[in-house]
Amino acid sequence: MLALVAGGIALIISFAGEFRAPMVAAVPIDLRLSALPRYTMYSFSRGLLALVFSYLFALGFGWAAARWRTAERLLLPLLDILQSVPVLGFLPGLVLGLVALFPSRNVGLELAAILMIFTAQAWNLALSFYNSLKRIPDELREACRLAGWPERRQFRQLSLPSGAQGLVWNGMLSMAGGWFFLMINEAFRLGDHDFRLPGVGSYMSVAVEHGDKRATALALLAMGIMIVASDRLLWRPLIVWVQKYRMDDSATAPEESSWMLDLLRRSVLWRQPSSRRWRAPRSARAATMPLRRGIHRARRILRPRSLLARVAPWAVRLGVGALVLAVAAGAGIGLYRVGGMLVALSRGDWTRIAGAAGLTFLRVMTAVAIGTLWTLPAGIWIGKSRRLSELLSPVIQLAASFPAPMLFPLVLLALDTMGVGLGVGAILLMVLSAHWYILFNVISAVAATPGQLDEATRAFRLTRWGRWRAVYIPVAFPALVTGWITAAGGAWNAAIVAEYVHQGGTVRTATGLGSLISVATEQANFPLLAGGVLAMSAIVVGWNRAVWRPLGRLAQTRYGLTQ
């Protein structure tokens, strides 16, 4: 444990030095093996920081949207819009703005990379936590109100435990989603500008550009080691730890184990201090009694809670009002500038955008349907089996975290041998990118199934298909809808690299919105980029409101474990 703590401190110090480094365009990337461990840890640090920010955002977003109806009506469409904006829609503005804000230091590029990874992680976590809160049984909420629990205690002892399983499983998926665009985030090109950061993503990007197969293989090996290590040291202990928050009082609930969690529990660094404490002699305590009483009275008169109870409501209102005004002003300025770009587009450009959007929409929906065909049964099978979950968890985490764009050239080569073009092959590439969202949500839902339901199926002697039809599929359906929403958003983002693929020094494109946005970014054609992002956002938001949201309400009212 001391070695892990010391290593973490050393990593923080080393990574903090990257923020103070002078700003250099196109940082030289060392392709030697000795530089790869340092690059790998830098990328892991960025992903971990982005995950921390994503969890904070998800907790605040989910609690506010589930707590207040007005906030729900405002935040859910906002989440739809943010989830629908592709990575290349955020990246140019963030990079140029932060670089202009910190022109002499590397802080701007580092913050831009972390925020871009955040955009690939946060939406899935926020939607998962919101749906977990909406599925809390009304009896538990009523019991908390009758007990007089304040909002803070309800959040800590009811909301967080209820969403713990979904947060952990979707945290694994969000971490994997952050690696998907790692090569773009750490080696970003905008027109004639080349922005690079030291990391395994930029290492891999430079290796691919130079055709260095050895360096590419080493980068893939380093990512595999990093993913397996993070699964064993971080995610597996968390999965075992959150089992105690299952809404289940069955004695037959399976107990899972993690050697890392056992090590933490046995370590002296985490043990509670001894109950034997030194106490002063009775005469000394009696002599200081008046002083202690005076201090106690002063604390009671000037206690922070009474002051906060008077000041906090006004401070919160002023803070929220200032934040709303700032966001409204920023949104107004942004809409004005985007409107100026959209006016510059011709009728032919809009026709091109509409046709490309229709083709990409068909590919996205087909990819989600194909992904559901295998992830639903596989997720139920893994989620209800402790042995399979423990055995396949690192394999799934490794496969989900592996950068799918690195597999695209191999998949396209196989499709070429079968005579399949990129127009159809892009669907398979989207499946490789989006199906994990469905799988992880289904696994987390089935793994949290109360043991009483399993006991009831055995007592009624249901067949295997009867158990699936009566218990597992209904239990998985709310999480399946969440998986569909996030998988569709992931497929829309994957269209950027699935319809615009670098292969053997050449670029292959398929007509669609993803290739249109990629080409506009490379050419720094901001009006066309704005039009493509606007079309993608409009389609995703409209489909979410017309299809996914009604399915979500059906899942919560008919198939949720709240009755």
mmCIF file of N, CA and C in Angstrom, residues 86 88 352-353 355-357 359-360 363 422-423 426 430 491-501 507-523 525 528-529 532 536:
data_model
loop_
_atom_site.group_PDB
_atom_site.id
_atom_site.type_symbol
_atom_site.label_atom_id
_atom_site.label_comp_id
_atom_site.label_asym_id
_atom_site.label_seq_id
_atom_site.Cartn_x
_atom_site.Cartn_y
_atom_site.Cartn_z
ATOM 1 N N PRO A 86 -20.938 15.893 -31.678
ATOM 2 C CA PRO A 86 -19.778 15.008 -31.793
ATOM 3 C C PRO A 86 -18.532 15.649 -31.196
ATOM 4 N N LEU A 88 -15.674 16.250 -32.530
ATOM 5 C CA LEU A 88 -15.101 17.286 -33.379
ATOM 6 C C LEU A 88 -15.932 18.561 -33.369
ATOM 7 N N ARG A 352 -26.912 18.857 -49.240
ATOM 8 C CA ARG A 352 -25.860 17.871 -48.987
ATOM 9 C C ARG A 352 -25.897 17.401 -47.549
ATOM 10 N N ILE A 353 -26.100 18.333 -46.624
ATOM 11 C CA ILE A 353 -26.156 17.975 -45.202
ATOM 12 C C ILE A 353 -27.356 17.079 -44.925
ATOM 13 N N GLY A 355 -29.028 15.024 -46.990
ATOM 14 C CA GLY A 355 -28.826 13.677 -47.529
ATOM 15 C C GLY A 355 -27.834 12.869 -46.709
ATOM 16 N N ALA A 356 -26.732 13.511 -46.299
ATOM 17 C CA ALA A 356 -25.736 12.817 -45.472
ATOM 18 C C ALA A 356 -26.319 12.425 -44.121
ATOM 19 N N ALA A 357 -27.159 13.302 -43.536
ATOM 20 C CA ALA A 357 -27.762 12.997 -42.237
ATOM 21 C C ALA A 357 -28.702 11.807 -42.334
ATOM 22 N N LEU A 359 -28.533 9.203 -44.428
ATOM 23 C CA LEU A 359 -27.749 7.973 -44.542
ATOM 24 C C LEU A 359 -27.129 7.578 -43.206
ATOM 25 N N THR A 360 -26.576 8.542 -42.492
ATOM 26 C CA THR A 360 -25.962 8.224 -41.195
ATOM 27 C C THR A 360 -27.011 7.771 -40.186
ATOM 28 N N ARG A 363 -27.699 4.128 -40.723
ATOM 29 C CA ARG A 363 -26.583 3.309 -40.241
ATOM 30 C C ARG A 363 -26.597 3.209 -38.714
ATOM 31 N N LEU A 422 -17.463 0.498 -47.993
ATOM 32 C CA LEU A 422 -17.468 1.232 -46.733
ATOM 33 C C LEU A 422 -18.861 1.721 -46.367
ATOM 34 N N GLY A 423 -19.738 1.941 -47.362
ATOM 35 C CA GLY A 423 -21.088 2.391 -47.048
ATOM 36 C C GLY A 423 -21.822 1.430 -46.138
ATOM 37 N N ALA A 426 -19.413 0.677 -42.710
ATOM 38 C CA ALA A 426 -19.470 1.651 -41.624
ATOM 39 C C ALA A 426 -20.449 1.222 -40.538
ATOM 40 N N MET A 430 -19.611 1.000 -36.588
ATOM 41 C CA MET A 430 -20.411 1.623 -35.535
ATOM 42 C C MET A 430 -20.809 0.605 -34.467
ATOM 43 N N ALA A 491 -22.849 5.802 -31.371
ATOM 44 C CA ALA A 491 -22.781 5.497 -32.802
ATOM 45 C C ALA A 491 -22.723 6.765 -33.643
ATOM 46 N N TRP A 492 -23.469 7.794 -33.249
ATOM 47 C CA TRP A 492 -23.386 9.065 -33.966
ATOM 48 C C TRP A 492 -21.975 9.631 -33.882
ATOM 49 N N ASN A 493 -21.365 9.573 -32.702
ATOM 50 C CA ASN A 493 -19.986 10.052 -32.575
ATOM 51 C C ASN A 493 -19.021 9.187 -33.366
ATOM 52 N N ALA A 494 -19.260 7.864 -33.362
ATOM 53 C CA ALA A 494 -18.367 6.960 -34.093
ATOM 54 C C ALA A 494 -18.455 7.158 -35.593
ATOM 55 N N ALA A 495 -19.565 7.757 -36.064
ATOM 56 C CA ALA A 495 -19.695 8.001 -37.497
ATOM 57 C C ALA A 495 -18.573 8.883 -38.021
ATOM 58 N N ILE A 496 -17.993 9.697 -37.148
ATOM 59 C CA ILE A 496 -16.915 10.592 -37.576
ATOM 60 C C ILE A 496 -15.718 9.804 -38.072
ATOM 61 N N VAL A 497 -15.410 8.684 -37.407
ATOM 62 C CA VAL A 497 -14.254 7.880 -37.811
ATOM 63 C C VAL A 497 -14.670 6.650 -38.604
ATOM 64 N N ALA A 498 -15.950 6.263 -38.542
ATOM 65 C CA ALA A 498 -16.396 5.092 -39.294
ATOM 66 C C ALA A 498 -16.651 5.428 -40.760
ATOM 67 N N GLU A 499 -17.030 6.659 -41.034
ATOM 68 C CA GLU A 499 -17.281 7.076 -42.415
ATOM 69 C C GLU A 499 -16.110 7.818 -43.038
ATOM 70 N N TYR A 500 -15.022 7.940 -42.280
ATOM 71 C CA TYR A 500 -13.841 8.656 -42.766
ATOM 72 C C TYR A 500 -12.627 7.943 -42.178
ATOM 73 N N VAL A 501 -12.091 6.972 -42.897
ATOM 74 C CA VAL A 501 -11.091 6.050 -42.365
ATOM 75 C C VAL A 501 -9.772 6.228 -43.114
ATOM 76 N N VAL A 507 -7.204 7.807 -47.663
ATOM 77 C CA VAL A 507 -8.418 8.100 -46.903
ATOM 78 C C VAL A 507 -9.606 7.537 -47.658
ATOM 79 N N ARG A 508 -10.415 6.731 -46.950
ATOM 80 C CA ARG A 508 -11.637 6.172 -47.530
ATOM 81 C C ARG A 508 -12.827 6.811 -46.843
ATOM 82 N N THR A 509 -13.784 7.233 -47.651
ATOM 83 C CA THR A 509 -14.958 7.918 -47.114
ATOM 84 C C THR A 509 -16.232 7.247 -47.600
ATOM 85 N N ALA A 510 -17.260 7.368 -46.782
ATOM 86 C CA ALA A 510 -18.614 6.955 -47.153
ATOM 87 C C ALA A 510 -19.521 8.167 -46.975
ATOM 88 N N THR A 511 -20.421 8.372 -47.900
ATOM 89 C CA THR A 511 -21.303 9.534 -47.825
ATOM 90 C C THR A 511 -22.113 9.485 -46.537
ATOM 91 N N GLY A 512 -21.989 10.509 -45.743
ATOM 92 C CA GLY A 512 -22.686 10.553 -44.467
ATOM 93 C C GLY A 512 -22.301 11.788 -43.693
ATOM 94 N N LEU A 513 -22.982 11.996 -42.576
ATOM 95 C CA LEU A 513 -22.742 13.184 -41.768
ATOM 96 C C LEU A 513 -21.387 13.129 -41.073
ATOM 97 N N GLY A 514 -20.938 11.913 -40.709
ATOM 98 C CA GLY A 514 -19.644 11.796 -40.054
ATOM 99 C C GLY A 514 -18.496 12.215 -40.956
ATOM 100 N N SER A 515 -18.496 11.726 -42.192
ATOM 101 C CA SER A 515 -17.432 12.118 -43.122
ATOM 102 C C SER A 515 -17.516 13.597 -43.459
ATOM 103 N N LEU A 516 -18.726 14.140 -43.535
ATOM 104 C CA LEU A 516 -18.877 15.568 -43.818
ATOM 105 C C LEU A 516 -18.248 16.405 -42.706
ATOM 106 N N ILE A 517 -18.490 16.028 -41.448
ATOM 107 C CA ILE A 517 -17.921 16.777 -40.321
ATOM 108 C C ILE A 517 -16.407 16.614 -40.279
ATOM 109 N N SER A 518 -15.891 15.417 -40.564
ATOM 110 C CA SER A 518 -14.446 15.191 -40.552
ATOM 111 C C SER A 518 -13.750 16.022 -41.629
ATOM 112 N N VAL A 519 -14.308 16.028 -42.824
ATOM 113 C CA VAL A 519 -13.723 16.813 -43.908
ATOM 114 C C VAL A 519 -13.773 18.300 -43.578
ATOM 115 N N ALA A 520 -14.896 18.769 -43.029
ATOM 116 C CA ALA A 520 -15.005 20.184 -42.675
ATOM 117 C C ALA A 520 -13.991 20.572 -41.605
ATOM 118 N N THR A 521 -13.707 19.668 -40.673
ATOM 119 C CA THR A 521 -12.725 19.965 -39.632
ATOM 120 C C THR A 521 -11.326 20.046 -40.221
ATOM 121 N N GLU A 522 -10.959 19.095 -41.073
ATOM 122 C CA GLU A 522 -9.624 19.116 -41.670
ATOM 123 C C GLU A 522 -9.413 20.355 -42.527
ATOM 124 N N GLN A 523 -10.448 20.795 -43.214
ATOM 125 C CA GLN A 523 -10.342 21.966 -44.083
ATOM 126 C C GLN A 523 -10.618 23.266 -43.343
ATOM 127 N N ASN A 525 -13.372 24.369 -42.381
ATOM 128 C CA ASN A 525 -14.586 24.953 -42.963
ATOM 129 C C ASN A 525 -15.627 25.062 -41.846
ATOM 130 N N LEU A 528 -19.600 24.875 -42.650
ATOM 131 C CA LEU A 528 -20.073 23.517 -42.930
ATOM 132 C C LEU A 528 -20.022 22.655 -41.671
ATOM 133 N N LEU A 529 -18.998 22.840 -40.844
ATOM 134 C CA LEU A 529 -18.905 22.108 -39.581
ATOM 135 C C LEU A 529 -20.084 22.456 -38.677
ATOM 136 N N GLY A 532 -23.260 20.757 -40.047
ATOM 137 C CA GLY A 532 -23.288 19.322 -39.767
ATOM 138 C C GLY A 532 -23.578 19.015 -38.314
ATOM 139 N N MET A 536 -26.881 17.029 -36.828
ATOM 140 C CA MET A 536 -26.752 15.853 -35.967
ATOM 141 C C MET A 536 -27.480 16.075 -34.642
#
